[in-house]
GROMACS .gro file of C-alpha atoms in nm:
model
  269
    1MET     CA    1   0.581   1.233   6.527
    2LYS     CA    2   0.649   1.626   6.422
    3PRO     CA    3   0.401   1.876   6.509
    4VAL     CA    4   0.145   1.917   6.222
    5LEU     CA    5   0.097   2.313   6.170
    6LYS     CA    6   0.448   2.461   6.268
    7MET     CA    7   0.441   2.573   5.913
    8SER     CA    8   0.102   2.649   5.868
    9VAL     CA    9   0.069   3.091   5.876
   10LEU     CA   10   0.352   3.062   5.547
   11ALA     CA   11   0.175   2.811   5.375
   12ALA     CA   12  -0.222   2.850   5.417
   13THR     CA   13  -0.122   3.260   5.241
   14ILE     CA   14  -0.071   3.064   4.930
   15LEU     CA   15  -0.410   2.849   4.980
   16LEU     CA   16  -0.596   3.087   5.055
   17ALA     CA   17  -0.514   3.263   4.706
   18VAL     CA   18  -0.570   2.911   4.572
   19GLY     CA   19  -0.920   2.815   4.762
   20CYS     CA   20  -1.078   3.144   4.656
   21GLN     CA   21  -0.991   3.050   4.283
   22ASP     CA   22  -1.103   2.677   4.323
   23GLU     CA   23  -1.446   2.832   4.441
   24LYS     CA   24  -1.477   2.995   4.137
   25ALA     CA   25  -1.334   2.782   3.900
   26ALA     CA   26  -1.607   2.532   4.005
   27GLU     CA   27  -1.851   2.721   3.917
   28THR     CA   28  -1.809   2.891   3.654
   29LYS     CA   29  -1.668   2.491   3.567
   30SER     CA   30  -2.021   2.414   3.623
   31ALA     CA   31  -2.170   2.629   3.408
   32GLU     CA   32  -2.005   2.604   3.169
   33PRO     CA   33  -1.773   2.331   3.130
   34ALA     CA   34  -1.648   2.377   2.742
   35LYS     CA   35  -1.559   2.762   2.770
   36VAL     CA   36  -1.355   2.697   3.077
   37GLU     CA   37  -1.168   2.399   2.925
   38GLN     CA   38  -1.084   2.632   2.631
   39VAL     CA   39  -0.978   2.895   2.840
   40ALA     CA   40  -0.754   2.704   3.039
   41ALA     CA   41  -0.626   2.540   2.774
   42GLU     CA   42  -0.545   2.912   2.582
   43ALA     CA   43  -0.388   3.066   2.865
   44ALA     CA   44  -0.092   3.241   2.913
   45PRO     CA   45   0.217   3.137   3.134
   46ALA     CA   46   0.209   3.307   3.435
   47THR     CA   47   0.424   3.613   3.469
   48PHE     CA   48   0.589   3.787   3.749
   49ALA     CA   49   0.689   4.126   3.803
   50SER     CA   50   1.097   3.986   3.897
   51GLU     CA   51   1.260   3.683   3.932
   52ASP     CA   52   1.203   3.805   4.378
   53ASP     CA   53   0.811   3.794   4.283
   54LYS     CA   54   0.850   3.423   4.055
   55ALA     CA   55   1.076   3.275   4.362
   56ALA     CA   56   0.815   3.428   4.667
   57TYR     CA   57   0.512   3.257   4.440
   58ALA     CA   58   0.722   2.914   4.454
   59ILE     CA   59   0.792   2.925   4.847
   60GLY     CA   60   0.447   2.993   4.886
   61ALA     CA   61   0.307   2.696   4.667
   62SER     CA   62   0.530   2.449   4.797
   63LEU     CA   63   0.483   2.505   5.133
   64ALA     CA   64   0.099   2.505   5.039
   65GLN     CA   65   0.157   2.187   4.931
   66TYR     CA   66   0.322   2.015   5.203
   67LEU     CA   67   0.016   2.218   5.432
   68ALA     CA   68  -0.228   2.074   5.224
   69ALA     CA   69  -0.035   1.679   5.228
   70ASN     CA   70  -0.054   1.724   5.586
   71LEU     CA   71  -0.385   1.841   5.622
   72ASP     CA   72  -0.527   1.512   5.422
   73GLN     CA   73  -0.255   1.300   5.654
   74GLN     CA   74  -0.464   1.383   5.943
   75LYS     CA   75  -0.800   1.310   5.811
   76GLU     CA   76  -0.728   0.981   5.736
   77LEU     CA   77  -0.663   0.954   6.080
   78GLY     CA   78  -1.011   1.046   6.197
   79LEU     CA   79  -0.937   1.420   6.279
   80ASP     CA   80  -1.137   1.677   6.077
   81LEU     CA   81  -0.925   2.008   6.090
   82SER     CA   82  -1.128   2.275   5.880
   83ARG     CA   83  -0.949   2.444   5.610
   84GLU     CA   84  -1.136   2.741   5.676
   85GLN     CA   85  -1.001   2.778   6.015
   86VAL     CA   86  -0.656   2.763   5.897
   87LEU     CA   87  -0.717   3.052   5.637
   88ALA     CA   88  -0.901   3.246   5.879
   89GLY     CA   89  -0.589   3.239   6.101
   90VAL     CA   90  -0.343   3.325   5.829
   91THR     CA   91  -0.604   3.597   5.726
   92ASP     CA   92  -0.629   3.684   6.141
   93VAL     CA   93  -0.287   3.689   6.207
   94PHE     CA   94  -0.196   3.897   5.908
   95ALA     CA   95  -0.458   4.171   6.028
   96GLY     CA   96  -0.261   4.182   6.386
   97ASN     CA   97  -0.604   4.004   6.514
   98SER     CA   98  -0.454   3.696   6.590
   99ARG     CA   99  -0.757   3.547   6.849
  100LEU     CA  100  -0.465   3.333   7.006
  101THR     CA  101  -0.138   3.406   7.223
  102PRO     CA  102   0.183   3.285   7.007
  103GLU     CA  103   0.183   3.067   7.391
  104GLU     CA  104  -0.226   2.940   7.313
  105THR     CA  105  -0.083   2.842   6.933
  106GLN     CA  106   0.220   2.651   7.072
  107GLN     CA  107  -0.036   2.492   7.329
  108ALA     CA  108  -0.332   2.446   7.089
  109LEU     CA  109  -0.007   2.275   6.883
  110GLN     CA  110   0.118   2.076   7.124
  111SER     CA  111  -0.199   1.902   7.197
  112LEU     CA  112  -0.301   1.847   6.828
  113ASP     CA  113   0.081   1.619   6.851
  114GLN     CA  114  -0.028   1.414   7.122
  115ARG     CA  115  -0.378   1.335   6.940
  116VAL     CA  116  -0.234   1.241   6.692
  117SER     CA  117   0.057   1.065   6.788
  118GLU     CA  118  -0.261   0.871   7.012
  119MET     CA  119  -0.497   0.794   6.741
  120ALA     CA  120  -0.188   0.678   6.498
  121MET     CA  121  -0.092   0.425   6.817
  122GLN     CA  122  -0.439   0.344   6.819
  123GLN     CA  123  -0.498   0.271   6.499
  124ALA     CA  124  -0.138   0.094   6.390
  125GLN     CA  125  -0.260  -0.126   6.725
  126GLU     CA  126  -0.569  -0.215   6.542
  127GLU     CA  127  -0.470  -0.287   6.218
  128ALA     CA  128  -0.179  -0.534   6.394
  129GLU     CA  129  -0.446  -0.713   6.585
  130LYS     CA  130  -0.609  -0.715   6.250
  131ASN     CA  131  -0.315  -0.894   6.110
  132MET     CA  132  -0.249  -1.138   6.350
  133LYS     CA  133  -0.579  -1.266   6.351
  134ALA     CA  134  -0.588  -1.270   5.947
  135GLY     CA  135  -0.261  -1.506   5.960
  136GLU     CA  136  -0.359  -1.725   6.228
  137GLU     CA  137  -0.685  -1.765   5.974
  138TYR     CA  138  -0.454  -1.822   5.679
  139ARG     CA  139  -0.214  -2.094   5.857
  140ALA     CA  140  -0.471  -2.273   6.007
  141GLU     CA  141  -0.604  -2.358   5.618
  142PHE     CA  142  -0.279  -2.357   5.473
  143GLU     CA  143  -0.259  -2.636   5.758
  144LYS     CA  144  -0.478  -2.883   5.622
  145LYS     CA  145  -0.378  -2.879   5.269
  146ASP     CA  146  -0.259  -3.218   5.164
  147GLY     CA  147   0.166  -3.282   5.281
  148VAL     CA  148   0.111  -2.936   5.477
  149VAL     CA  149   0.367  -3.026   5.767
  150LYS     CA  150   0.436  -2.805   6.076
  151THR     CA  151   0.725  -2.761   6.253
  152ASP     CA  152   0.775  -2.721   6.669
  153SER     CA  153   0.828  -2.365   6.597
  154GLY     CA  154   0.473  -2.357   6.419
  155LEU     CA  155   0.676  -2.271   6.058
  156LEU     CA  156   0.440  -2.436   5.819
  157TYR     CA  157   0.588  -2.615   5.403
  158GLN     CA  158   0.476  -2.813   5.112
  159VAL     CA  159   0.730  -2.937   4.955
  160GLU     CA  160   0.632  -2.840   4.566
  161THR     CA  161   0.953  -2.981   4.436
  162GLU     CA  162   1.208  -3.320   4.600
  163GLY     CA  163   1.566  -3.192   4.475
  164GLU     CA  164   1.854  -3.493   4.572
  165GLY     CA  165   2.084  -3.232   4.668
  166ASP     CA  166   2.280  -3.162   4.993
  167LYS     CA  167   2.118  -2.983   5.247
  168PRO     CA  168   2.240  -2.608   5.381
  169ALA     CA  169   2.366  -2.603   5.753
  170ALA     CA  170   2.237  -2.292   5.912
  171THR     CA  171   2.615  -2.088   5.865
  172ASP     CA  172   2.634  -2.198   5.460
  173THR     CA  173   2.534  -1.918   5.209
  174VAL     CA  174   2.258  -2.016   4.971
  175LYS     CA  175   2.176  -1.926   4.693
  176VAL     CA  176   1.802  -1.935   4.638
  177HIS     CA  177   1.529  -1.779   4.340
  178TYR     CA  178   1.185  -1.687   4.592
  179LYS     CA  179   0.872  -1.497   4.566
  180GLY     CA  180   0.731  -1.355   4.919
  181MET     CA  181   0.349  -1.252   4.986
  182LEU     CA  182   0.126  -1.173   5.198
  183THR     CA  183  -0.129  -1.366   5.282
  184ASP     CA  184  -0.403  -1.179   5.075
  185GLY     CA  185  -0.096  -1.213   4.787
  186THR     CA  186   0.030  -0.871   4.775
  187GLU     CA  187   0.377  -0.964   4.674
  188PHE     CA  188   0.655  -0.747   4.842
  189ASP     CA  189   1.027  -0.903   4.717
  190SER     CA  190   1.072  -1.153   4.398
  191SER     CA  191   1.441  -1.236   4.255
  192TYR     CA  192   1.234  -1.381   4.025
  193ALA     CA  193   1.079  -1.076   3.965
  194ARG     CA  194   1.460  -0.930   3.922
  195ASN     CA  195   1.579  -1.198   3.734
  196GLN     CA  196   1.887  -1.276   3.927
  197PRO     CA  197   1.888  -1.530   4.249
  198ALA     CA  198   1.991  -1.446   4.563
  199THR     CA  199   2.289  -1.523   4.767
  200PHE     CA  200   2.359  -1.434   5.159
  201PRO     CA  201   2.399  -1.601   5.450
  202LEU     CA  202   2.138  -1.830   5.619
  203ASN     CA  203   2.190  -1.737   5.954
  204GLN     CA  204   2.128  -1.358   5.863
  205VAL     CA  205   1.777  -1.400   5.742
  206ILE     CA  206   1.446  -1.424   5.952
  207SER     CA  207   1.447  -1.703   6.174
  208GLY     CA  208   1.226  -1.895   5.935
  209TRP     CA  209   1.384  -1.860   5.652
  210THR     CA  210   1.732  -1.974   5.842
  211GLU     CA  211   1.503  -2.281   5.964
  212GLY     CA  212   1.332  -2.383   5.682
  213VAL     CA  213   1.577  -2.387   5.426
  214GLN     CA  214   1.783  -2.587   5.625
  215LEU     CA  215   1.479  -2.865   5.479
  216MET     CA  216   1.547  -2.871   5.168
  217PRO     CA  217   1.834  -3.031   4.962
  218VAL     CA  218   1.942  -2.897   4.636
  219GLY     CA  219   1.712  -2.889   4.382
  220SER     CA  220   1.458  -2.827   4.561
  221LYS     CA  221   1.123  -2.615   4.596
  222PHE     CA  222   0.978  -2.543   4.912
  223THR     CA  223   0.614  -2.315   4.967
  224PHE     CA  224   0.686  -2.200   5.298
  225VAL     CA  225   0.449  -2.034   5.575
  226ILE     CA  226   0.560  -1.815   5.852
  227PRO     CA  227   0.441  -1.686   6.156
  228PRO     CA  228   0.521  -1.311   6.228
  229GLU     CA  229   0.714  -1.475   6.534
  230LEU     CA  230   0.941  -1.627   6.272
  231ALA     CA  231   0.964  -1.332   6.060
  232TYR     CA  232   0.892  -0.956   6.192
  233GLY     CA  233   0.691  -0.980   6.410
  234SER     CA  234   0.600  -0.666   6.534
  235GLN     CA  235   0.783  -0.419   6.374
  236ALA     CA  236   0.681  -0.247   6.041
  237ASN     CA  237   0.764  -0.144   5.719
  238PRO     CA  238   0.667  -0.018   5.444
  239SER     CA  239   0.615  -0.331   5.224
  240ILE     CA  240   0.509  -0.571   5.552
  241PRO     CA  241   0.259  -0.427   5.839
  242ALA     CA  242   0.267  -0.573   6.162
  243ASN     CA  243   0.218  -0.936   6.257
  244SER     CA  244   0.215  -1.022   5.880
  245THR     CA  245   0.241  -1.384   5.885
  246LEU     CA  246   0.468  -1.431   5.507
  247VAL     CA  247   0.433  -1.670   5.262
  248PHE     CA  248   0.736  -1.785   5.061
  249GLU     CA  249   0.832  -1.959   4.739
  250VAL     CA  250   1.179  -2.095   4.763
  251GLU     CA  251   1.415  -2.231   4.499
  252LEU     CA  252   1.716  -2.436   4.670
  253LEU     CA  253   1.930  -2.317   4.342
  254ASP     CA  254   2.331  -2.433   4.522
  255ILE     CA  255   2.463  -2.370   4.846
  256VAL     CA  256   2.853  -2.183   4.827
  257LYS     CA  257   3.141  -2.304   4.922
  258ALA     CA  258   3.354  -2.069   5.121
  259ASP     CA  259   3.668  -2.135   4.916
  260LYS     CA  260   3.450  -2.034   4.569
  261PRO     CA  261   3.294  -1.660   4.600
  262ALA     CA  262   2.983  -1.591   4.538
  263SER     CA  263   2.982  -1.374   4.191
  264GLU     CA  264   3.155  -1.666   4.066
  265GLU     CA  265   2.927  -1.913   4.165
  266GLU     CA  266   2.647  -1.712   3.990
  267GLU     CA  267   2.863  -1.685   3.698
  268THR     CA  268   2.871  -2.086   3.686
  269GLN     CA  269   2.484  -2.102   3.663
   0.00000   0.00000   0.00000
């Protein structure tokens, strides 16, 4: 993880001014909200003595946004990084009265990096454990439903519609419509939403799909509940948290033959 405050000295200079302005504005708005809103609406655009001044201000504003976002991220982890102390550091350094030597500053930042990393890892581990437990509970309840089958691997499926076509082999390319969800119902992917079926080799997807779709005759619609070990396991991404049990509604539309390109196959549908 990158050091949180390595850009803070330059960034916080603008926050110092912004913080004071925000406090003053808040006090004024509390006393005379209608008047403040009118003044804000009528305020003239910002002017600068030169383009260099404007560029300098823009750099400061951009860095301030970066710093504020980082402080907010650390707050979410449970770190209490005082904005007042950040601004005090900037003021002291600009005045030539820093309370820390450059070496002490670097050590403090390295210590912060380590604490952030440890807290983030702990938070991720707790989240993964929570997801694992939630998935186990969901699968246990789903398994009780009529018609649900559990395979030796732990894959669960329920036949919604039974087709009459051939079943694909693991080496086949299939054409499907599908919707993928987390156990809380959050949808993370859907060919229906794109209004475009998906075509892919069956041996190049998660193992739960490779196993499950082979059970489907063409024309079928199944619901699959896939445990994390048959999906993405402890790997996390922005849409699928670590150790997630996944729920898929899948329609097998066709098996794409090797001598018929997928693009031609799709045009026939």
